[in-house]
PDB file of C-alpha atoms in Angstrom:
ATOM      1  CA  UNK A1173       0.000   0.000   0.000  1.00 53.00           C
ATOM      2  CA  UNK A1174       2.685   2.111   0.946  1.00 61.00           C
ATOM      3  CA  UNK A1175       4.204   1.628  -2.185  1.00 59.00           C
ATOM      4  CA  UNK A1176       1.315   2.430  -4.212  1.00 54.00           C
ATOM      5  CA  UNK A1177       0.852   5.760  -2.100  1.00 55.00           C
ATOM      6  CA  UNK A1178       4.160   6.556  -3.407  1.00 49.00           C
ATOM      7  CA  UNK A1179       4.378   5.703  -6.645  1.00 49.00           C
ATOM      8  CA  UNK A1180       1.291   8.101  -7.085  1.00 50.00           C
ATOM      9  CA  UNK A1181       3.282  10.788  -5.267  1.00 49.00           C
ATOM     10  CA  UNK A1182       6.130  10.700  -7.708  1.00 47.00           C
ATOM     11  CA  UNK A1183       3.991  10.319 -11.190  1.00 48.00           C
ATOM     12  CA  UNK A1184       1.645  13.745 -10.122  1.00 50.00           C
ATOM     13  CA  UNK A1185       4.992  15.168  -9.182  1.00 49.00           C
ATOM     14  CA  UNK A1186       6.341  14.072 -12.791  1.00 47.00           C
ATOM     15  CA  UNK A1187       3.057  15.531 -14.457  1.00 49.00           C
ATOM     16  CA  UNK A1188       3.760  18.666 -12.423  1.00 48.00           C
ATOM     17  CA  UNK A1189       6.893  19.240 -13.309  1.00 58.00           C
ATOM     18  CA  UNK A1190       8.902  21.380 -16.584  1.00 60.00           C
ATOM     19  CA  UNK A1191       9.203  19.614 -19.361  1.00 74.00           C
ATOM     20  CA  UNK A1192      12.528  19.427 -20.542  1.00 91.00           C
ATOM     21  CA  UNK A1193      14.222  22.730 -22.254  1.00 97.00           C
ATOM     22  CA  UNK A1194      16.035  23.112 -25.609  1.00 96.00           C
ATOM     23  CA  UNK A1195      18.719  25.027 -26.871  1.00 97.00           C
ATOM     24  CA  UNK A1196      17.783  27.885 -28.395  1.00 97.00           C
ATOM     25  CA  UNK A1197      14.188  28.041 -26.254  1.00 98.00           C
ATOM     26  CA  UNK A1198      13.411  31.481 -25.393  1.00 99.00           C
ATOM     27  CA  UNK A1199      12.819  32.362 -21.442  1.00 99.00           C
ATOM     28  CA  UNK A1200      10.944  35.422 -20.349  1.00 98.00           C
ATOM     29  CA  UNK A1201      10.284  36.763 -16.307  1.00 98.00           C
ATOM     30  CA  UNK A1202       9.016  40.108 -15.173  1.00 96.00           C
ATOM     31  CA  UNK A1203      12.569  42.139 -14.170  1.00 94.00           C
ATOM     32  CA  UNK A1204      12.263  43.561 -10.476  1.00 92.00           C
ATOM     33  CA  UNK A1205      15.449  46.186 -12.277  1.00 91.00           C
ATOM     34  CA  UNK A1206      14.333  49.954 -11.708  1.00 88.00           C
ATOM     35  CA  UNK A1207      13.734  50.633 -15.188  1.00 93.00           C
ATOM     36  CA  UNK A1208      11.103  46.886 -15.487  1.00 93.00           C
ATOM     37  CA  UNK A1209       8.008  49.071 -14.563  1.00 94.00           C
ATOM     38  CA  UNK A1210       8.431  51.860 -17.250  1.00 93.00           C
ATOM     39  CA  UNK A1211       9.347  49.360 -19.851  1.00 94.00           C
ATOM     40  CA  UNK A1212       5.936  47.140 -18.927  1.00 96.00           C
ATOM     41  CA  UNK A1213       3.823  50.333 -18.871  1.00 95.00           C
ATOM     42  CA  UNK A1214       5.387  51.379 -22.222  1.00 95.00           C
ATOM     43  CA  UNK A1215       5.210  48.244 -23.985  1.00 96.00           C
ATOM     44  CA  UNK A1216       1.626  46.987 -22.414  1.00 95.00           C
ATOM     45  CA  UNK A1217       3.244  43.820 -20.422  1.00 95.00           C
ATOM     46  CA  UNK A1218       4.069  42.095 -17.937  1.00 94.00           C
ATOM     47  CA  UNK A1219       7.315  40.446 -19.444  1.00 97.00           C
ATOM     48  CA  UNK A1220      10.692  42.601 -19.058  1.00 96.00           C
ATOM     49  CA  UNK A1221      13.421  40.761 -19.329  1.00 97.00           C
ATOM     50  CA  UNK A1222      14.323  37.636 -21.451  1.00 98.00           C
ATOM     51  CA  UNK A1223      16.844  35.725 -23.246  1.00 98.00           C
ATOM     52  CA  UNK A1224      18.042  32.268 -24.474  1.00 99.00           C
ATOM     53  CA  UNK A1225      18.014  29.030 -23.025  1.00 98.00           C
ATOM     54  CA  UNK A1226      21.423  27.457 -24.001  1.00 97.00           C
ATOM     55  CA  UNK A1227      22.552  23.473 -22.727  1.00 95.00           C
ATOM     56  CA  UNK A1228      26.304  23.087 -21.443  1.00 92.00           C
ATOM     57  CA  UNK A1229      27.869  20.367 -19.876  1.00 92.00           C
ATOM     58  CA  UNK A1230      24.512  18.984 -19.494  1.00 90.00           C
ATOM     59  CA  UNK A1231      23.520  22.426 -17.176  1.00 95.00           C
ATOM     60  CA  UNK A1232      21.190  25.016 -18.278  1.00 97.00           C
ATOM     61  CA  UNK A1233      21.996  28.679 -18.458  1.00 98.00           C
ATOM     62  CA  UNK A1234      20.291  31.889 -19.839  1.00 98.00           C
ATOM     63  CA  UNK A1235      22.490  33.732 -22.305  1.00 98.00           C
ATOM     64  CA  UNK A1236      21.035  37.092 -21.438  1.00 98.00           C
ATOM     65  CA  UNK A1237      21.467  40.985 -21.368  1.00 98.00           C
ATOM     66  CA  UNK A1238      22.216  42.220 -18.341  1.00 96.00           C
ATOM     67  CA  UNK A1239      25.546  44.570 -17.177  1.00 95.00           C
ATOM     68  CA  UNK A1240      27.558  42.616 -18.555  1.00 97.00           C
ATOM     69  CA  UNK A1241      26.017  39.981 -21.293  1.00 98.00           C
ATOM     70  CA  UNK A1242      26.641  36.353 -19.648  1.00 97.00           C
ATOM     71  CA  UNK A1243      25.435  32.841 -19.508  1.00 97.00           C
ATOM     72  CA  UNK A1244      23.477  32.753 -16.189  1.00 98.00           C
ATOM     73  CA  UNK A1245      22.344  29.181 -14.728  1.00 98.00           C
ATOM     74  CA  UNK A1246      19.078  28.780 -15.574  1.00 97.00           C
ATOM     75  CA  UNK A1247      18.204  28.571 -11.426  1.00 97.00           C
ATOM     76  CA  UNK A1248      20.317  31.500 -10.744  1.00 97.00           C
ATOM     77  CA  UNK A1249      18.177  33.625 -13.431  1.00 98.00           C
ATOM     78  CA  UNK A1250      14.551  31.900 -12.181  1.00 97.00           C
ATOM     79  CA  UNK A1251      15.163  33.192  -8.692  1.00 97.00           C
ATOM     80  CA  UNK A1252      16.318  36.599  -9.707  1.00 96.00           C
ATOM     81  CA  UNK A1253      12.370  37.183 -11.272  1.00 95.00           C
ATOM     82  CA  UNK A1254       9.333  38.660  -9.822  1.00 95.00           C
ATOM     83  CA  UNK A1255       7.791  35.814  -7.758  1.00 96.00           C
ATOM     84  CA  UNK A1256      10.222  33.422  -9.998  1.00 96.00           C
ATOM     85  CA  UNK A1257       7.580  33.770 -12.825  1.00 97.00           C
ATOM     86  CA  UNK A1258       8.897  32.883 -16.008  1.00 98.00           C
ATOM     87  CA  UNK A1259       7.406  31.742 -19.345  1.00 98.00           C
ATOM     88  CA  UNK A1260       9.736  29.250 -22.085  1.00 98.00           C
ATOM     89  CA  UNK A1261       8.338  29.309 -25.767  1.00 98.00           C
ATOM     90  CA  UNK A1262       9.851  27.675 -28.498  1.00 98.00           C
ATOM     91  CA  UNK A1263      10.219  28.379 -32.395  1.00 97.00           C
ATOM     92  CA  UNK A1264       7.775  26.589 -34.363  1.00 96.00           C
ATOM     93  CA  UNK A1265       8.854  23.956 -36.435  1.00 92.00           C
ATOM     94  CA  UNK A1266      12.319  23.990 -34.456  1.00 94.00           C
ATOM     95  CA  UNK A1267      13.483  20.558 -35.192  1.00 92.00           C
ATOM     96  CA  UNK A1268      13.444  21.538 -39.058  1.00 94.00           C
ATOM     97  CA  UNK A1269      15.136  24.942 -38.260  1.00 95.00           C
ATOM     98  CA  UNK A1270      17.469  25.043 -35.590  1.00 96.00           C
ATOM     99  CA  UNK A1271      19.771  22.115 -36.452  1.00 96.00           C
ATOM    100  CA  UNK A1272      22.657  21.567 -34.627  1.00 95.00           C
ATOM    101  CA  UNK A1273      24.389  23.844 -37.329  1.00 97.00           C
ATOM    102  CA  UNK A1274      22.106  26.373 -36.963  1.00 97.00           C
ATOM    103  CA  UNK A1275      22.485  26.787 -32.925  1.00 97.00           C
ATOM    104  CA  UNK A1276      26.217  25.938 -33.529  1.00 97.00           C
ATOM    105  CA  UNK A1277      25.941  29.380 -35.530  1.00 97.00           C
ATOM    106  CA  UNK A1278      23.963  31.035 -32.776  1.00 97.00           C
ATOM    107  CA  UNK A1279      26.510  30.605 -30.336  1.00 97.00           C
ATOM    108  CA  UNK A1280      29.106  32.264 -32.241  1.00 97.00           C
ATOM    109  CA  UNK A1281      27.228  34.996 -33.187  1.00 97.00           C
ATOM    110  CA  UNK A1282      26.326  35.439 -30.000  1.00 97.00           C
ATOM    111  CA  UNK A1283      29.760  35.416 -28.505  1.00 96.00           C
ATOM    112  CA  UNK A1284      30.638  38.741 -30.155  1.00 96.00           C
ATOM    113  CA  UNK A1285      28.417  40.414 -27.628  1.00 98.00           C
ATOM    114  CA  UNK A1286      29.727  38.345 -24.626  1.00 97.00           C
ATOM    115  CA  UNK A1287      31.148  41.031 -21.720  1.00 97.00           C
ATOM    116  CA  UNK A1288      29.696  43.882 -23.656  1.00 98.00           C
ATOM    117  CA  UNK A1289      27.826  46.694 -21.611  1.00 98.00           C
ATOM    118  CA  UNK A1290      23.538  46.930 -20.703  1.00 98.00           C
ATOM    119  CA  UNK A1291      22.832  48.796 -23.380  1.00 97.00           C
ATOM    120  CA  UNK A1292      20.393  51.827 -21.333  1.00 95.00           C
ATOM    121  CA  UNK A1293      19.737  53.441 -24.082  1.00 96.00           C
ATOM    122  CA  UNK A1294      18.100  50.709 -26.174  1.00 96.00           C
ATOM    123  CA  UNK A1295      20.164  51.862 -29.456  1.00 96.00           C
ATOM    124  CA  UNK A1296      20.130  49.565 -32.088  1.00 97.00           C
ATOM    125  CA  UNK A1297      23.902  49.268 -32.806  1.00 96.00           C
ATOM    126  CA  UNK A1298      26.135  46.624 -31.501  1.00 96.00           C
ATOM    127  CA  UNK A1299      28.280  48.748 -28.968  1.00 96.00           C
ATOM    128  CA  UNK A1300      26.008  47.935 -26.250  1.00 97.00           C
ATOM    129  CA  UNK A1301      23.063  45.497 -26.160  1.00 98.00           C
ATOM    130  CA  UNK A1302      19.565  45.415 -24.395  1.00 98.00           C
ATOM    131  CA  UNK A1303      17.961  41.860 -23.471  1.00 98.00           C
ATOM    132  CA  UNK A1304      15.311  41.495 -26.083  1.00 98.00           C
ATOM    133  CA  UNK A1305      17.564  42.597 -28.823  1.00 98.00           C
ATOM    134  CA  UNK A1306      20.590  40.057 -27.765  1.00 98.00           C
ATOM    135  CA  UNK A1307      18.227  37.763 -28.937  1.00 99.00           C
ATOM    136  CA  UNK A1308      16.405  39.317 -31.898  1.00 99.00           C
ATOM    137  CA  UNK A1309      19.876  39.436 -33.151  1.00 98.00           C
ATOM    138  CA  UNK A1310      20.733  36.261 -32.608  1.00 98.00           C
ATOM    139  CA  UNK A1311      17.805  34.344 -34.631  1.00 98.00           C
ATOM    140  CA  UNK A1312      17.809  36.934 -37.364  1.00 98.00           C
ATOM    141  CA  UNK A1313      21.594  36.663 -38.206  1.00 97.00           C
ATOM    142  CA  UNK A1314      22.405  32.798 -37.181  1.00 96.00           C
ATOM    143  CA  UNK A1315      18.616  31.413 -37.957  1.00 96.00           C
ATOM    144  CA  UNK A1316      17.196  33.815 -40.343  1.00 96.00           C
ATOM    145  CA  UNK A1317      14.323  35.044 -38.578  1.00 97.00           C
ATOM    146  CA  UNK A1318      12.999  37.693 -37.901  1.00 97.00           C
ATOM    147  CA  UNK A1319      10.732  37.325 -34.088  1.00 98.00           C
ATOM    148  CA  UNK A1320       8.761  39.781 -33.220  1.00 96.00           C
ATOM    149  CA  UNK A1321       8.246  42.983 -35.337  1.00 96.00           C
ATOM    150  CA  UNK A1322      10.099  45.526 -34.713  1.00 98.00           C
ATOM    151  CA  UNK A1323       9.114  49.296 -33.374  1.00 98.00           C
ATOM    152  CA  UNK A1324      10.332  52.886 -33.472  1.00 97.00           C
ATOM    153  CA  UNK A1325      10.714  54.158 -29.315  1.00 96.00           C
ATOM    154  CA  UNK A1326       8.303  56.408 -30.888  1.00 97.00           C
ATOM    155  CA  UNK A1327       5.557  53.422 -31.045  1.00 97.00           C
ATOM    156  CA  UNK A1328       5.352  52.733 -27.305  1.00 96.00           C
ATOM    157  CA  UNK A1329       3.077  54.674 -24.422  1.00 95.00           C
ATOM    158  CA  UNK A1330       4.991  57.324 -23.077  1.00 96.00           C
ATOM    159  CA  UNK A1331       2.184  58.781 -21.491  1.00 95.00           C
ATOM    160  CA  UNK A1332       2.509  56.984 -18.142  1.00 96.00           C
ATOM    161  CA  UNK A1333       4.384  59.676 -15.518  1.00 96.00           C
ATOM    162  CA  UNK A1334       6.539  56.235 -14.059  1.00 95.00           C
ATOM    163  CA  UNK A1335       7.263  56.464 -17.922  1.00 94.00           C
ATOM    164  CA  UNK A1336       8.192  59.892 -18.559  1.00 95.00           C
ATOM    165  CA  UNK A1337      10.374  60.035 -15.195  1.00 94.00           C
ATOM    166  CA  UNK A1338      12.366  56.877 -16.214  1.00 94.00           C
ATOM    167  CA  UNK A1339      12.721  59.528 -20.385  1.00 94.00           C
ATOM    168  CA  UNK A1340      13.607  62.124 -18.545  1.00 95.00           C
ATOM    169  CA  UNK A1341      16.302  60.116 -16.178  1.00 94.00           C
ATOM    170  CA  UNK A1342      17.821  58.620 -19.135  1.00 94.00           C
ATOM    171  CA  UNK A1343      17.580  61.283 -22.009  1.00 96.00           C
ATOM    172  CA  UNK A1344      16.575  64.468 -20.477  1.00 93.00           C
ATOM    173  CA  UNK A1345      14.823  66.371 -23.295  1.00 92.00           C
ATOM    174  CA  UNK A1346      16.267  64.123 -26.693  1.00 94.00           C
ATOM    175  CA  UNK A1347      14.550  60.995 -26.522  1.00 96.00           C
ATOM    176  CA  UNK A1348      15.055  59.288 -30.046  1.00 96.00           C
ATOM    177  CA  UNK A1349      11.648  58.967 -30.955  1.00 96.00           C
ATOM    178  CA  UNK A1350      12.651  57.196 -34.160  1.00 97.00           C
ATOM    179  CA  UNK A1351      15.086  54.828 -32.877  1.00 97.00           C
ATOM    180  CA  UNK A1352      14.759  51.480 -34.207  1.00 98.00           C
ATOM    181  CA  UNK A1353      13.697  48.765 -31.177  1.00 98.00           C
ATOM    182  CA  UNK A1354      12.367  45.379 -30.325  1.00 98.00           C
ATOM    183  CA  UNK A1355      10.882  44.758 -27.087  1.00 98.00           C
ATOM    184  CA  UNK A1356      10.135  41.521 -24.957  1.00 98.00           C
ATOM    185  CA  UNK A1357       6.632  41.934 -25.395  1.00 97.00           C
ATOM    186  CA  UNK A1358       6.545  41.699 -29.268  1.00 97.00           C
ATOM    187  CA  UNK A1359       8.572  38.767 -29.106  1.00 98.00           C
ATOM    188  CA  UNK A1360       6.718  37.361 -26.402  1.00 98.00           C
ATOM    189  CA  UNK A1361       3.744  37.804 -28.438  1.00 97.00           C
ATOM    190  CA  UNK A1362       5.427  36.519 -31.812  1.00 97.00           C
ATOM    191  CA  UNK A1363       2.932  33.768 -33.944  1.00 97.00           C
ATOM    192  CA  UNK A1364       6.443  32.070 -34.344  1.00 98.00           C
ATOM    193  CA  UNK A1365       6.722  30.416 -31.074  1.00 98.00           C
ATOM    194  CA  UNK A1366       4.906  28.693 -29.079  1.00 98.00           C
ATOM    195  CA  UNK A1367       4.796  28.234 -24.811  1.00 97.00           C
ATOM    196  CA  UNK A1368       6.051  24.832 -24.041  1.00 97.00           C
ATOM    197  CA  UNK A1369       5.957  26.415 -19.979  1.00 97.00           C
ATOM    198  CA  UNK A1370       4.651  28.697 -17.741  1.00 96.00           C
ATOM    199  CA  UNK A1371       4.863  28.244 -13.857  1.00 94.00           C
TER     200      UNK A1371
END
């Protein structure tokens, strides 16, 4: 009996459970950073922060944009989230796309921006790099596409005053209304993935 009692224990704690992540999955959380509320007001969402799920030595990390880019165990990024919410999707039709060659190529691409600086700012040149487009980058120039459409700053509400004070903090008066961006939440939102789990 007692046998059976735990047998069921450990099969509704398998059903319970993640399923297992791929390379090249996607991860997002809700950022507790000072700038995650201005960028959820602006961009209508929840989700903040993000990056990619990558496999080494068997361990899971996040390859992410943060001060300065890094591969953060998967764990390690999970508890650093609001309420250690987080969200995985996955590219549609992934076995077809991202072949070992194809994440072999995402890697390297995305070593040039390994060390480089939190990109503030959210420019779109390479010099310094933002979280959503580390990985925007990443698929578009090692996979070929293109997740997520991408915005002018111009685009997003900045009517909120949590909004404007975070502007006016970071640009003062010459905010680059037409600089080119991509934020979590269109990617989040992208018809090209799919959510293999949300806790």
């Amino acid at each position: 009996m007692n046998k059976l009692i735990l047998f069921t224990i450990l099969l509704l704690l398998s059903c319970s459970s993640a399923p297992e992540f791929q390379n090249g999955d996607i991860i997002f959380q809700t950022s507790l950073s000072s700038q995650s509320k201005a960028l959820q007001l602006a961009t209508k969402s929840k989700y903040s922060h993000m990056g990619i799920i990558y496999k080494k030595d068997d361990k899971l990390f996040v390859y992410e944009a943060i001060q300065p880019v890094k591969l953060t165990p998967l764990d390690k990024w999970i508890n650093r989230g609001k309420d250690k919410h987080y969200v995985v999707k996955r590219l549609k039709d992934h076995e077809k796309i991202l072949t070992s060659d194809v994440l072999a190529k995402m890697k390297k691409y995305g070593e040039k921006f390994k060390g480089k600086n939190y990109d503030i700012y959210f420019e779109w040149s390479d010099d310094r790099i933002y979280c959503s487009e580390l990985v925007w980058k990443i698929y578009k120039e090692a996979a070929g596409i293109e997740i997520g459409s991408l915005q002018k700053i111009k685009d997003f509400d900045l009517s909120n005053p949590i909004v404007k004070a975070k502007i006016k903090e970071r640009y003062g008066v010459n905010l680059p209304t037409e600089e080119i961006v991509i934020s979590p939440a269109r990617m989040f939102e992208s018809e090209k993935l799919y959510t293999v789990y949300s806790n």
